[in-house]
GROMACS .gro file of C-alpha atoms in nm:
model
  488
    1UNK     CA    1   3.184   5.514   3.781
    2UNK     CA    2   3.390   5.634   4.079
    3UNK     CA    3   3.769   5.513   4.100
    4UNK     CA    4   3.829   5.602   4.419
    5UNK     CA    5   3.783   5.494   4.820
    6UNK     CA    6   3.758   5.810   4.949
    7UNK     CA    7   3.445   5.906   4.946
    8UNK     CA    8   3.280   5.565   5.080
    9UNK     CA    9   3.336   5.682   5.363
   10UNK     CA   10   3.123   6.008   5.338
   11UNK     CA   11   2.864   5.814   5.519
   12UNK     CA   12   2.846   5.482   5.778
   13UNK     CA   13   2.551   5.320   5.586
   14UNK     CA   14   2.552   5.172   5.234
   15UNK     CA   15   2.230   5.270   5.163
   16UNK     CA   16   2.413   5.431   4.752
   17UNK     CA   17   2.308   5.029   4.634
   18UNK     CA   18   2.085   4.892   4.851
   19UNK     CA   19   1.664   4.880   4.637
   20UNK     CA   20   1.540   4.704   4.992
   21UNK     CA   21   1.694   5.097   5.234
   22UNK     CA   22   1.446   5.335   5.283
   23UNK     CA   23   1.521   5.732   5.305
   24UNK     CA   24   1.263   5.719   5.644
   25UNK     CA   25   1.585   5.475   5.798
   26UNK     CA   26   1.625   5.793   6.042
   27UNK     CA   27   1.536   5.884   6.349
   28UNK     CA   28   1.347   6.229   6.399
   29UNK     CA   29   1.441   6.468   6.641
   30UNK     CA   30   1.351   6.817   6.766
   31UNK     CA   31   1.639   6.968   6.721
   32UNK     CA   32   1.576   7.182   6.441
   33UNK     CA   33   1.664   7.486   6.628
   34UNK     CA   34   1.973   7.372   6.762
   35UNK     CA   35   2.318   7.456   6.699
   36UNK     CA   36   2.462   7.158   6.690
   37UNK     CA   37   2.143   6.954   6.489
   38UNK     CA   38   2.055   6.982   6.102
   39UNK     CA   39   1.699   7.051   6.020
   40UNK     CA   40   1.769   6.593   5.971
   41UNK     CA   41   1.856   6.537   6.340
   42UNK     CA   42   2.151   6.418   6.235
   43UNK     CA   43   2.448   6.579   6.325
   44UNK     CA   44   2.536   7.013   6.206
   45UNK     CA   45   2.728   6.895   5.886
   46UNK     CA   46   3.006   7.112   5.802
   47UNK     CA   47   3.156   7.025   5.418
   48UNK     CA   48   3.231   7.320   5.232
   49UNK     CA   49   3.238   7.394   4.871
   50UNK     CA   50   3.581   7.272   4.867
   51UNK     CA   51   3.617   6.940   5.089
   52UNK     CA   52   3.317   6.871   4.811
   53UNK     CA   53   3.529   6.932   4.532
   54UNK     CA   54   3.765   6.757   4.640
   55UNK     CA   55   3.612   6.465   4.716
   56UNK     CA   56   3.470   6.486   4.340
   57UNK     CA   57   3.816   6.504   4.235
   58UNK     CA   58   3.963   6.108   4.437
   59UNK     CA   59   3.698   6.013   4.354
   60UNK     CA   60   3.682   6.044   3.971
   61UNK     CA   61   4.089   6.010   3.934
   62UNK     CA   62   4.142   5.648   3.947
   63UNK     CA   63   4.244   5.404   3.691
   64UNK     CA   64   4.066   5.542   3.405
   65UNK     CA   65   4.302   5.787   3.378
   66UNK     CA   66   4.581   5.493   3.251
   67UNK     CA   67   4.383   5.441   2.928
   68UNK     CA   68   4.280   5.810   2.777
   69UNK     CA   69   4.659   5.783   2.571
   70UNK     CA   70   4.527   5.480   2.393
   71UNK     CA   71   4.123   5.640   2.357
   72UNK     CA   72   4.312   5.958   2.197
   73UNK     CA   73   4.535   5.760   1.938
   74UNK     CA   74   4.168   5.635   1.838
   75UNK     CA   75   4.026   6.004   1.789
   76UNK     CA   76   4.335   6.182   1.745
   77UNK     CA   77   4.411   6.540   1.782
   78UNK     CA   78   4.039   6.676   1.691
   79UNK     CA   79   3.788   6.414   1.771
   80UNK     CA   80   4.016   6.355   2.120
   81UNK     CA   81   4.040   6.662   2.276
   82UNK     CA   82   3.667   6.746   2.120
   83UNK     CA   83   3.516   6.455   2.284
   84UNK     CA   84   3.692   6.472   2.694
   85UNK     CA   85   3.533   6.862   2.645
   86UNK     CA   86   3.198   6.691   2.539
   87UNK     CA   87   3.203   6.445   2.819
   88UNK     CA   88   3.308   6.673   3.082
   89UNK     CA   89   3.051   6.931   2.980
   90UNK     CA   90   2.781   6.619   2.992
   91UNK     CA   91   2.900   6.527   3.330
   92UNK     CA   92   2.885   6.849   3.439
   93UNK     CA   93   2.473   6.951   3.312
   94UNK     CA   94   2.373   6.617   3.470
   95UNK     CA   95   2.548   6.670   3.795
   96UNK     CA   96   2.419   7.042   3.826
   97UNK     CA   97   2.057   6.800   3.730
   98UNK     CA   98   2.130   6.525   4.030
   99UNK     CA   99   2.220   6.861   4.274
  100UNK     CA  100   1.860   6.998   4.270
  101UNK     CA  101   1.787   6.571   4.351
  102UNK     CA  102   1.903   6.589   4.721
  103UNK     CA  103   1.622   6.715   4.895
  104UNK     CA  104   1.267   6.669   4.746
  105UNK     CA  105   1.038   7.030   4.678
  106UNK     CA  106   1.170   7.250   4.854
  107UNK     CA  107   1.546   7.370   4.718
  108UNK     CA  108   1.613   7.477   5.148
  109UNK     CA  109   1.424   7.306   5.327
  110UNK     CA  110   1.269   6.951   5.153
  111UNK     CA  111   1.364   6.608   5.336
  112UNK     CA  112   1.687   6.512   5.216
  113UNK     CA  113   1.807   6.212   5.024
  114UNK     CA  114   2.042   6.032   5.107
  115UNK     CA  115   2.189   5.872   4.837
  116UNK     CA  116   2.155   5.821   4.443
  117UNK     CA  117   1.945   5.527   4.528
  118UNK     CA  118   1.724   5.714   4.742
  119UNK     CA  119   1.665   6.025   4.549
  120UNK     CA  120   1.543   5.735   4.269
  121UNK     CA  121   1.302   5.550   4.513
  122UNK     CA  122   1.132   5.873   4.643
  123UNK     CA  123   1.121   6.104   4.349
  124UNK     CA  124   1.052   5.889   4.073
  125UNK     CA  125   0.932   5.508   4.204
  126UNK     CA  126   0.822   5.197   4.113
  127UNK     CA  127   1.004   5.042   3.827
  128UNK     CA  128   1.298   5.263   3.838
  129UNK     CA  129   1.419   5.199   4.177
  130UNK     CA  130   1.393   4.762   4.034
  131UNK     CA  131   1.631   4.940   3.735
  132UNK     CA  132   1.825   5.219   3.848
  133UNK     CA  133   1.961   4.894   4.201
  134UNK     CA  134   2.006   4.605   3.870
  135UNK     CA  135   2.246   4.891   3.715
  136UNK     CA  136   2.405   4.989   3.951
  137UNK     CA  137   2.511   4.605   4.071
  138UNK     CA  138   2.607   4.546   3.765
  139UNK     CA  139   2.813   4.826   3.722
  140UNK     CA  140   3.000   4.760   3.988
  141UNK     CA  141   3.033   4.375   3.930
  142UNK     CA  142   3.187   4.523   3.590
  143UNK     CA  143   3.426   4.772   3.808
  144UNK     CA  144   3.575   4.462   4.000
  145UNK     CA  145   3.660   4.233   3.764
  146UNK     CA  146   3.800   4.546   3.587
  147UNK     CA  147   3.991   4.689   3.890
  148UNK     CA  148   4.105   4.282   3.946
  149UNK     CA  149   4.257   4.228   3.521
  150UNK     CA  150   4.436   4.636   3.584
  151UNK     CA  151   4.561   4.542   3.987
  152UNK     CA  152   4.698   4.183   3.808
  153UNK     CA  153   4.882   4.348   3.501
  154UNK     CA  154   5.046   4.634   3.702
  155UNK     CA  155   5.187   4.347   3.960
  156UNK     CA  156   5.320   4.171   3.658
  157UNK     CA  157   5.457   4.488   3.487
  158UNK     CA  158   5.630   4.531   3.833
  159UNK     CA  159   5.822   4.186   3.722
  160UNK     CA  160   5.877   4.264   3.340
  161UNK     CA  161   6.063   4.629   3.431
  162UNK     CA  162   6.288   4.432   3.727
  163UNK     CA  163   6.348   4.172   3.404
  164UNK     CA  164   6.391   4.446   3.081
  165UNK     CA  165   6.677   4.599   3.324
  166UNK     CA  166   6.802   4.282   3.380
  167UNK     CA  167   6.854   4.164   3.099
  168UNK     CA  168   6.932   4.510   2.962
  169UNK     CA  169   6.642   4.532   2.667
  170UNK     CA  170   6.671   4.211   2.546
  171UNK     CA  171   6.502   3.953   2.655
  172UNK     CA  172   6.116   4.035   2.580
  173UNK     CA  173   6.010   3.887   2.929
  174UNK     CA  174   5.689   3.734   2.853
  175UNK     CA  175   5.480   3.616   3.185
  176UNK     CA  176   5.083   3.519   3.253
  177UNK     CA  177   4.943   3.740   3.457
  178UNK     CA  178   4.703   3.361   3.551
  179UNK     CA  179   4.957   3.422   3.878
  180UNK     CA  180   4.957   3.755   3.955
  181UNK     CA  181   4.558   3.747   3.925
  182UNK     CA  182   4.498   3.427   4.223
  183UNK     CA  183   4.755   3.613   4.446
  184UNK     CA  184   4.483   3.907   4.373
  185UNK     CA  185   4.167   3.742   4.457
  186UNK     CA  186   4.337   3.509   4.742
  187UNK     CA  187   4.405   3.850   4.891
  188UNK     CA  188   4.040   4.059   4.836
  189UNK     CA  189   3.927   3.731   4.964
  190UNK     CA  190   4.092   3.768   5.337
  191UNK     CA  191   4.053   4.095   5.317
  192UNK     CA  192   3.677   4.064   5.217
  193UNK     CA  193   3.643   3.833   5.560
  194UNK     CA  194   3.681   4.166   5.772
  195UNK     CA  195   3.360   4.298   5.905
  196UNK     CA  196   3.337   4.675   5.747
  197UNK     CA  197   3.641   4.748   5.561
  198UNK     CA  198   3.639   5.008   5.370
  199UNK     CA  199   3.523   5.211   5.656
  200UNK     CA  200   3.896   5.223   5.771
  201UNK     CA  201   3.957   5.577   5.811
  202UNK     CA  202   4.267   5.589   5.650
  203UNK     CA  203   4.150   5.382   5.385
  204UNK     CA  204   4.014   5.690   5.158
  205UNK     CA  205   4.340   5.893   5.258
  206UNK     CA  206   4.555   5.643   5.123
  207UNK     CA  207   4.320   5.543   4.762
  208UNK     CA  208   4.361   5.911   4.725
  209UNK     CA  209   4.742   5.978   4.779
  210UNK     CA  210   4.782   5.628   4.559
  211UNK     CA  211   4.570   5.727   4.266
  212UNK     CA  212   4.765   6.060   4.264
  213UNK     CA  213   5.047   5.958   4.259
  214UNK     CA  214   5.003   5.651   3.970
  215UNK     CA  215   4.873   5.980   3.751
  216UNK     CA  216   5.120   6.220   3.814
  217UNK     CA  217   5.408   5.972   3.708
  218UNK     CA  218   5.203   5.869   3.474
  219UNK     CA  219   5.158   6.223   3.320
  220UNK     CA  220   5.570   6.303   3.434
  221UNK     CA  221   5.710   6.000   3.234
  222UNK     CA  222   5.495   6.118   2.879
  223UNK     CA  223   5.604   6.494   2.914
  224UNK     CA  224   5.937   6.371   2.943
  225UNK     CA  225   5.940   6.105   2.712
  226UNK     CA  226   5.837   6.426   2.470
  227UNK     CA  227   6.081   6.675   2.644
  228UNK     CA  228   6.316   6.356   2.586
  229UNK     CA  229   6.215   6.321   2.085
  230UNK     CA  230   6.147   6.680   2.081
  231UNK     CA  231   5.858   6.571   1.923
  232UNK     CA  232   5.475   6.559   1.977
  233UNK     CA  233   5.321   6.194   1.732
  234UNK     CA  234   5.002   6.157   1.633
  235UNK     CA  235   4.769   6.252   1.355
  236UNK     CA  236   4.457   6.465   1.342
  237UNK     CA  237   4.197   6.178   1.291
  238UNK     CA  238   4.380   5.881   1.483
  239UNK     CA  239   4.528   5.572   1.415
  240UNK     CA  240   4.561   5.499   1.079
  241UNK     CA  241   4.398   5.138   0.907
  242UNK     CA  242   4.764   4.998   0.818
  243UNK     CA  243   4.806   4.719   0.966
  244UNK     CA  244   4.399   4.718   1.164
  245UNK     CA  245   4.124   4.729   0.934
  246UNK     CA  246   3.860   4.911   0.892
  247UNK     CA  247   3.631   4.754   1.005
  248UNK     CA  248   3.859   4.703   1.380
  249UNK     CA  249   3.886   5.084   1.358
  250UNK     CA  250   3.560   5.131   1.353
  251UNK     CA  251   3.481   4.898   1.715
  252UNK     CA  252   3.812   5.092   1.893
  253UNK     CA  253   3.714   5.413   1.798
  254UNK     CA  254   3.412   5.288   1.949
  255UNK     CA  255   3.551   5.161   2.234
  256UNK     CA  256   3.725   5.482   2.296
  257UNK     CA  257   3.475   5.701   2.396
  258UNK     CA  258   3.439   5.444   2.663
  259UNK     CA  259   3.689   5.430   2.828
  260UNK     CA  260   3.600   5.845   2.856
  261UNK     CA  261   3.276   5.762   2.979
  262UNK     CA  262   3.518   5.512   3.263
  263UNK     CA  263   3.715   5.831   3.346
  264UNK     CA  264   3.418   6.063   3.459
  265UNK     CA  265   3.151   5.896   3.581
  266UNK     CA  266   3.087   6.014   3.946
  267UNK     CA  267   2.692   6.030   3.962
  268UNK     CA  268   2.590   5.717   4.174
  269UNK     CA  269   2.860   5.928   4.442
  270UNK     CA  270   2.749   6.254   4.426
  271UNK     CA  271   2.423   6.300   4.675
  272UNK     CA  272   2.670   6.101   4.943
  273UNK     CA  273   2.889   6.378   4.913
  274UNK     CA  274   2.630   6.672   4.901
  275UNK     CA  275   2.542   6.516   5.243
  276UNK     CA  276   2.837   6.648   5.380
  277UNK     CA  277   2.765   6.992   5.288
  278UNK     CA  278   2.625   7.263   5.555
  279UNK     CA  279   2.337   7.551   5.442
  280UNK     CA  280   2.231   7.857   5.334
  281UNK     CA  281   2.344   7.821   5.093
  282UNK     CA  282   2.140   7.549   4.993
  283UNK     CA  283   2.345   7.225   4.888
  284UNK     CA  284   2.177   7.256   4.535
  285UNK     CA  285   2.383   7.579   4.477
  286UNK     CA  286   2.720   7.363   4.658
  287UNK     CA  287   2.784   7.163   4.508
  288UNK     CA  288   2.698   7.364   4.108
  289UNK     CA  289   3.006   7.521   4.231
  290UNK     CA  290   3.185   7.224   4.353
  291UNK     CA  291   3.059   7.018   4.103
  292UNK     CA  292   3.218   7.327   3.818
  293UNK     CA  293   3.546   7.342   3.978
  294UNK     CA  294   3.630   6.940   4.023
  295UNK     CA  295   3.503   6.885   3.659
  296UNK     CA  296   3.794   7.200   3.504
  297UNK     CA  297   4.052   7.020   3.783
  298UNK     CA  298   3.950   6.667   3.631
  299UNK     CA  299   3.948   6.752   3.268
  300UNK     CA  300   4.288   6.976   3.262
  301UNK     CA  301   4.442   6.692   3.463
  302UNK     CA  302   4.269   6.403   3.200
  303UNK     CA  303   4.373   6.628   2.902
  304UNK     CA  304   4.727   6.634   3.039
  305UNK     CA  305   4.780   6.279   3.056
  306UNK     CA  306   4.615   6.161   2.778
  307UNK     CA  307   4.754   6.426   2.519
  308UNK     CA  308   5.119   6.395   2.666
  309UNK     CA  309   5.101   6.025   2.652
  310UNK     CA  310   4.962   6.028   2.245
  311UNK     CA  311   5.235   6.272   2.178
  312UNK     CA  312   5.455   6.010   2.364
  313UNK     CA  313   5.352   5.711   2.136
  314UNK     CA  314   5.078   5.902   1.864
  315UNK     CA  315   4.961   5.560   1.704
  316UNK     CA  316   5.110   5.302   1.921
  317UNK     CA  317   4.990   5.428   2.304
  318UNK     CA  318   4.931   5.147   2.513
  319UNK     CA  319   4.551   5.009   2.613
  320UNK     CA  320   4.743   5.104   2.992
  321UNK     CA  321   4.985   5.373   2.930
  322UNK     CA  322   5.235   5.226   3.289
  323UNK     CA  323   5.227   4.859   3.173
  324UNK     CA  324   5.168   4.843   2.826
  325UNK     CA  325   5.579   4.909   2.832
  326UNK     CA  326   5.617   5.194   2.588
  327UNK     CA  327   5.783   5.377   2.876
  328UNK     CA  328   6.088   5.082   2.987
  329UNK     CA  329   6.307   5.367   3.196
  330UNK     CA  330   6.366   5.471   3.483
  331UNK     CA  331   6.210   5.094   3.554
  332UNK     CA  332   6.269   5.152   3.897
  333UNK     CA  333   5.980   5.512   3.918
  334UNK     CA  334   5.761   5.246   3.623
  335UNK     CA  335   5.782   5.043   3.972
  336UNK     CA  336   5.572   5.292   4.255
  337UNK     CA  337   5.318   5.377   3.962
  338UNK     CA  338   5.212   5.005   3.964
  339UNK     CA  339   5.260   4.952   4.332
  340UNK     CA  340   5.056   5.256   4.384
  341UNK     CA  341   4.785   5.145   4.124
  342UNK     CA  342   4.760   4.781   4.340
  343UNK     CA  343   4.747   4.897   4.666
  344UNK     CA  344   4.464   5.119   4.532
  345UNK     CA  345   4.318   4.860   4.352
  346UNK     CA  346   4.364   4.598   4.639
  347UNK     CA  347   4.149   4.839   4.915
  348UNK     CA  348   3.885   4.999   4.607
  349UNK     CA  349   3.776   4.590   4.574
  350UNK     CA  350   3.598   4.628   4.876
  351UNK     CA  351   3.477   4.907   4.860
  352UNK     CA  352   3.244   4.850   4.557
  353UNK     CA  353   3.218   4.506   4.673
  354UNK     CA  354   3.043   4.541   5.034
  355UNK     CA  355   2.720   4.680   4.875
  356UNK     CA  356   2.656   4.396   4.684
  357UNK     CA  357   2.778   4.196   5.015
  358UNK     CA  358   2.557   4.413   5.207
  359UNK     CA  359   2.285   4.382   4.983
  360UNK     CA  360   2.287   3.952   4.929
  361UNK     CA  361   2.314   3.923   5.318
  362UNK     CA  362   2.021   4.129   5.380
  363UNK     CA  363   1.820   3.973   5.094
  364UNK     CA  364   1.950   3.611   5.204
  365UNK     CA  365   1.819   3.689   5.602
  366UNK     CA  366   1.522   3.861   5.528
  367UNK     CA  367   1.459   3.478   5.358
  368UNK     CA  368   1.598   3.193   5.631
  369UNK     CA  369   1.717   3.394   5.971
  370UNK     CA  370   1.930   3.153   6.139
  371UNK     CA  371   2.120   3.232   5.830
  372UNK     CA  372   2.298   3.501   6.103
  373UNK     CA  373   2.477   3.322   6.290
  374UNK     CA  374   2.801   3.439   6.410
  375UNK     CA  375   3.098   3.195   6.598
  376UNK     CA  376   3.327   3.369   6.826
  377UNK     CA  377   3.698   3.255   6.752
  378UNK     CA  378   3.933   3.397   6.967
  379UNK     CA  379   4.206   3.577   6.852
  380UNK     CA  380   4.516   3.666   7.126
  381UNK     CA  381   4.544   4.033   7.174
  382UNK     CA  382   4.247   4.148   6.990
  383UNK     CA  383   3.821   4.133   7.030
  384UNK     CA  384   3.714   3.800   6.907
  385UNK     CA  385   3.586   3.745   6.555
  386UNK     CA  386   3.285   3.715   6.461
  387UNK     CA  387   3.295   3.428   6.179
  388UNK     CA  388   2.994   3.415   5.961
  389UNK     CA  389   2.925   3.057   5.806
  390UNK     CA  390   2.746   3.235   5.536
  391UNK     CA  391   2.932   3.554   5.450
  392UNK     CA  392   3.244   3.349   5.483
  393UNK     CA  393   3.095   3.107   5.219
  394UNK     CA  394   2.882   3.420   4.958
  395UNK     CA  395   3.187   3.632   4.955
  396UNK     CA  396   3.451   3.344   4.898
  397UNK     CA  397   3.256   3.233   4.649
  398UNK     CA  398   3.217   3.590   4.494
  399UNK     CA  399   3.587   3.609   4.510
  400UNK     CA  400   3.626   3.297   4.327
  401UNK     CA  401   3.351   3.414   4.071
  402UNK     CA  402   3.557   3.746   3.932
  403UNK     CA  403   3.883   3.669   3.922
  404UNK     CA  404   3.745   3.366   3.771
  405UNK     CA  405   3.621   3.544   3.493
  406UNK     CA  406   3.924   3.826   3.502
  407UNK     CA  407   4.086   3.518   3.384
  408UNK     CA  408   3.873   3.477   3.093
  409UNK     CA  409   3.888   3.806   2.973
  410UNK     CA  410   4.186   3.950   3.060
  411UNK     CA  411   4.149   4.233   2.794
  412UNK     CA  412   4.198   4.562   3.066
  413UNK     CA  413   4.086   4.823   2.749
  414UNK     CA  414   3.791   4.631   2.654
  415UNK     CA  415   3.623   4.556   2.937
  416UNK     CA  416   3.678   4.884   3.070
  417UNK     CA  417   3.472   5.042   2.778
  418UNK     CA  418   3.226   4.781   2.834
  419UNK     CA  419   3.179   4.922   3.225
  420UNK     CA  420   3.197   5.274   3.066
  421UNK     CA  421   2.901   5.262   2.835
  422UNK     CA  422   2.655   4.952   3.071
  423UNK     CA  423   2.742   5.263   3.361
  424UNK     CA  424   2.723   5.589   3.143
  425UNK     CA  425   2.353   5.678   3.028
  426UNK     CA  426   2.127   5.514   3.246
  427UNK     CA  427   2.334   5.579   3.603
  428UNK     CA  428   2.528   5.963   3.519
  429UNK     CA  429   2.210   6.103   3.174
  430UNK     CA  430   1.885   5.894   3.252
  431UNK     CA  431   1.766   5.849   3.582
  432UNK     CA  432   1.937   6.274   3.696
  433UNK     CA  433   1.718   6.385   3.397
  434UNK     CA  434   1.433   6.183   3.549
  435UNK     CA  435   1.467   6.408   3.830
  436UNK     CA  436   1.526   6.648   3.736
  437UNK     CA  437   1.186   6.662   3.495
  438UNK     CA  438   0.961   6.577   3.784
  439UNK     CA  439   1.156   6.797   4.084
  440UNK     CA  440   1.125   7.130   3.811
  441UNK     CA  441   0.741   6.967   3.755
  442UNK     CA  442   0.813   7.069   3.341
  443UNK     CA  443   0.561   6.965   3.128
  444UNK     CA  444   0.565   6.716   2.898
  445UNK     CA  445   0.639   6.809   2.536
  446UNK     CA  446   0.697   7.193   2.639
  447UNK     CA  447   1.016   7.374   2.468
  448UNK     CA  448   1.284   7.246   2.791
  449UNK     CA  449   1.086   6.885   2.808
  450UNK     CA  450   1.206   6.802   2.449
  451UNK     CA  451   1.473   6.952   2.463
  452UNK     CA  452   1.592   6.766   2.769
  453UNK     CA  453   1.487   6.429   2.596
  454UNK     CA  454   1.679   6.505   2.236
  455UNK     CA  455   1.960   6.489   2.500
  456UNK     CA  456   1.891   6.211   2.679
  457UNK     CA  457   1.844   6.007   2.353
  458UNK     CA  458   2.208   6.112   2.193
  459UNK     CA  459   2.399   5.997   2.498
  460UNK     CA  460   2.192   5.701   2.515
  461UNK     CA  461   2.347   5.648   2.143
  462UNK     CA  462   2.642   5.789   2.205
  463UNK     CA  463   2.702   5.413   2.508
  464UNK     CA  464   2.549   5.178   2.230
  465UNK     CA  465   2.776   5.253   1.992
  466UNK     CA  466   3.086   5.312   2.275
  467UNK     CA  467   2.872   4.896   2.416
  468UNK     CA  468   2.881   4.773   2.057
  469UNK     CA  469   3.274   4.896   1.961
  470UNK     CA  470   3.370   4.740   2.331
  471UNK     CA  471   3.214   4.428   2.348
  472UNK     CA  472   3.309   4.342   2.013
  473UNK     CA  473   3.673   4.434   2.046
  474UNK     CA  474   3.610   4.181   2.312
  475UNK     CA  475   3.499   3.938   2.077
  476UNK     CA  476   3.783   3.988   1.842
  477UNK     CA  477   4.034   3.937   2.168
  478UNK     CA  478   3.905   3.642   2.227
  479UNK     CA  479   3.998   3.503   1.814
  480UNK     CA  480   4.331   3.496   1.898
  481UNK     CA  481   4.271   3.411   2.306
  482UNK     CA  482   4.339   3.081   2.490
  483UNK     CA  483   4.154   3.083   2.794
  484UNK     CA  484   4.397   3.078   3.093
  485UNK     CA  485   4.607   3.133   2.863
  486UNK     CA  486   4.726   3.491   2.855
  487UNK     CA  487   5.082   3.618   2.749
  488UNK     CA  488   5.223   3.943   2.800
   0.00000   0.00000   0.00000
């Protein structure tokens, strides 16, 4: 899943995950030949290969990078980089197919689809729209739970690194993450009541800066550690079964696939990014180039982060590079990196929650029209705040629910693996591939159709293996863990 706040600001409406929306909502103007308007009556789009590439890069590089060293440690020096390259190639192929679905019919003049869901609705229709919505909402719910866990662990890591520093490494500094989850939940409860919080213009810039800050710090610390020891740790086949059983090794290897899938997926925002590109040439051509550039950049960056983390710690690579306490010094730099993670995730939580909020609120308004009543609360020096009781109660309950689930399952790696596995096949492979077949009118049982179906089934198998490994990881961790008593 996309991991940054940046791309959500591309369109000022939340059709992305909206099963109810329609591509016919856009007003039609007779501005086809105007210099100021595009063929759909909207203001001229000005995006280029470079703006689209930067949107994709900032959407992809995020908290997924933190678990890559652990994922490579499970797979080893041969399979780890190979699997990462494989995922990058699959993502490039399916993204190129999805780019063809921005316009229905003719790639230069066909009707535009403004979001992923619009494309599924107009090209596939029927039950596919509902299934796509279910997968997207489940994926979003998983992401906000994962973000709650990651943010609380980073807050706790700041406290722990200072504790280590003060005690000179003598104190193990064990502590619970629950109080930090509670603080994060309370913050999100407040922010979720701010109308259009995710549309605040500076939020996407801040998110992009923060995610690059902690990713680069993680990479730099890995390089410094390797330079300090002068050795590349790790083995060709990954973590040995010494202290862990053969079964656990299999589960962990499967889970690593889910972690890598989580780091790559951005399919659900691809069409929104494409909707910012000017034409001619056709948006699909520009998007294909942008996809190639951005996937090459992110794969290089991921390879560096994952491989340097593994080279620094070998089989002991922590599940979260900046909080697993492979690094103790310089403690202030680790504090900066973890503070950047927290700031990024505070905003990102809102971005990924908004589609769920708007979907539930729209459904509730259609059923009970009176629910929209608002009370104006005067605020000195500011416009009055419009309080909606349903929004207040429902959003508060949602944040409490995600916080409680995070406290019950505070396993960053396992949850990231589950989310990655859940969203990879349906959202990154199945729907783009089926839409492409429909768009290109590829005949059933033709050689091309058979090849595409084999590709889809292979990706489904990978997704299922990753999901089973990640869920098994959750259950194995639950055996050793007492709810609400997590200790790090």
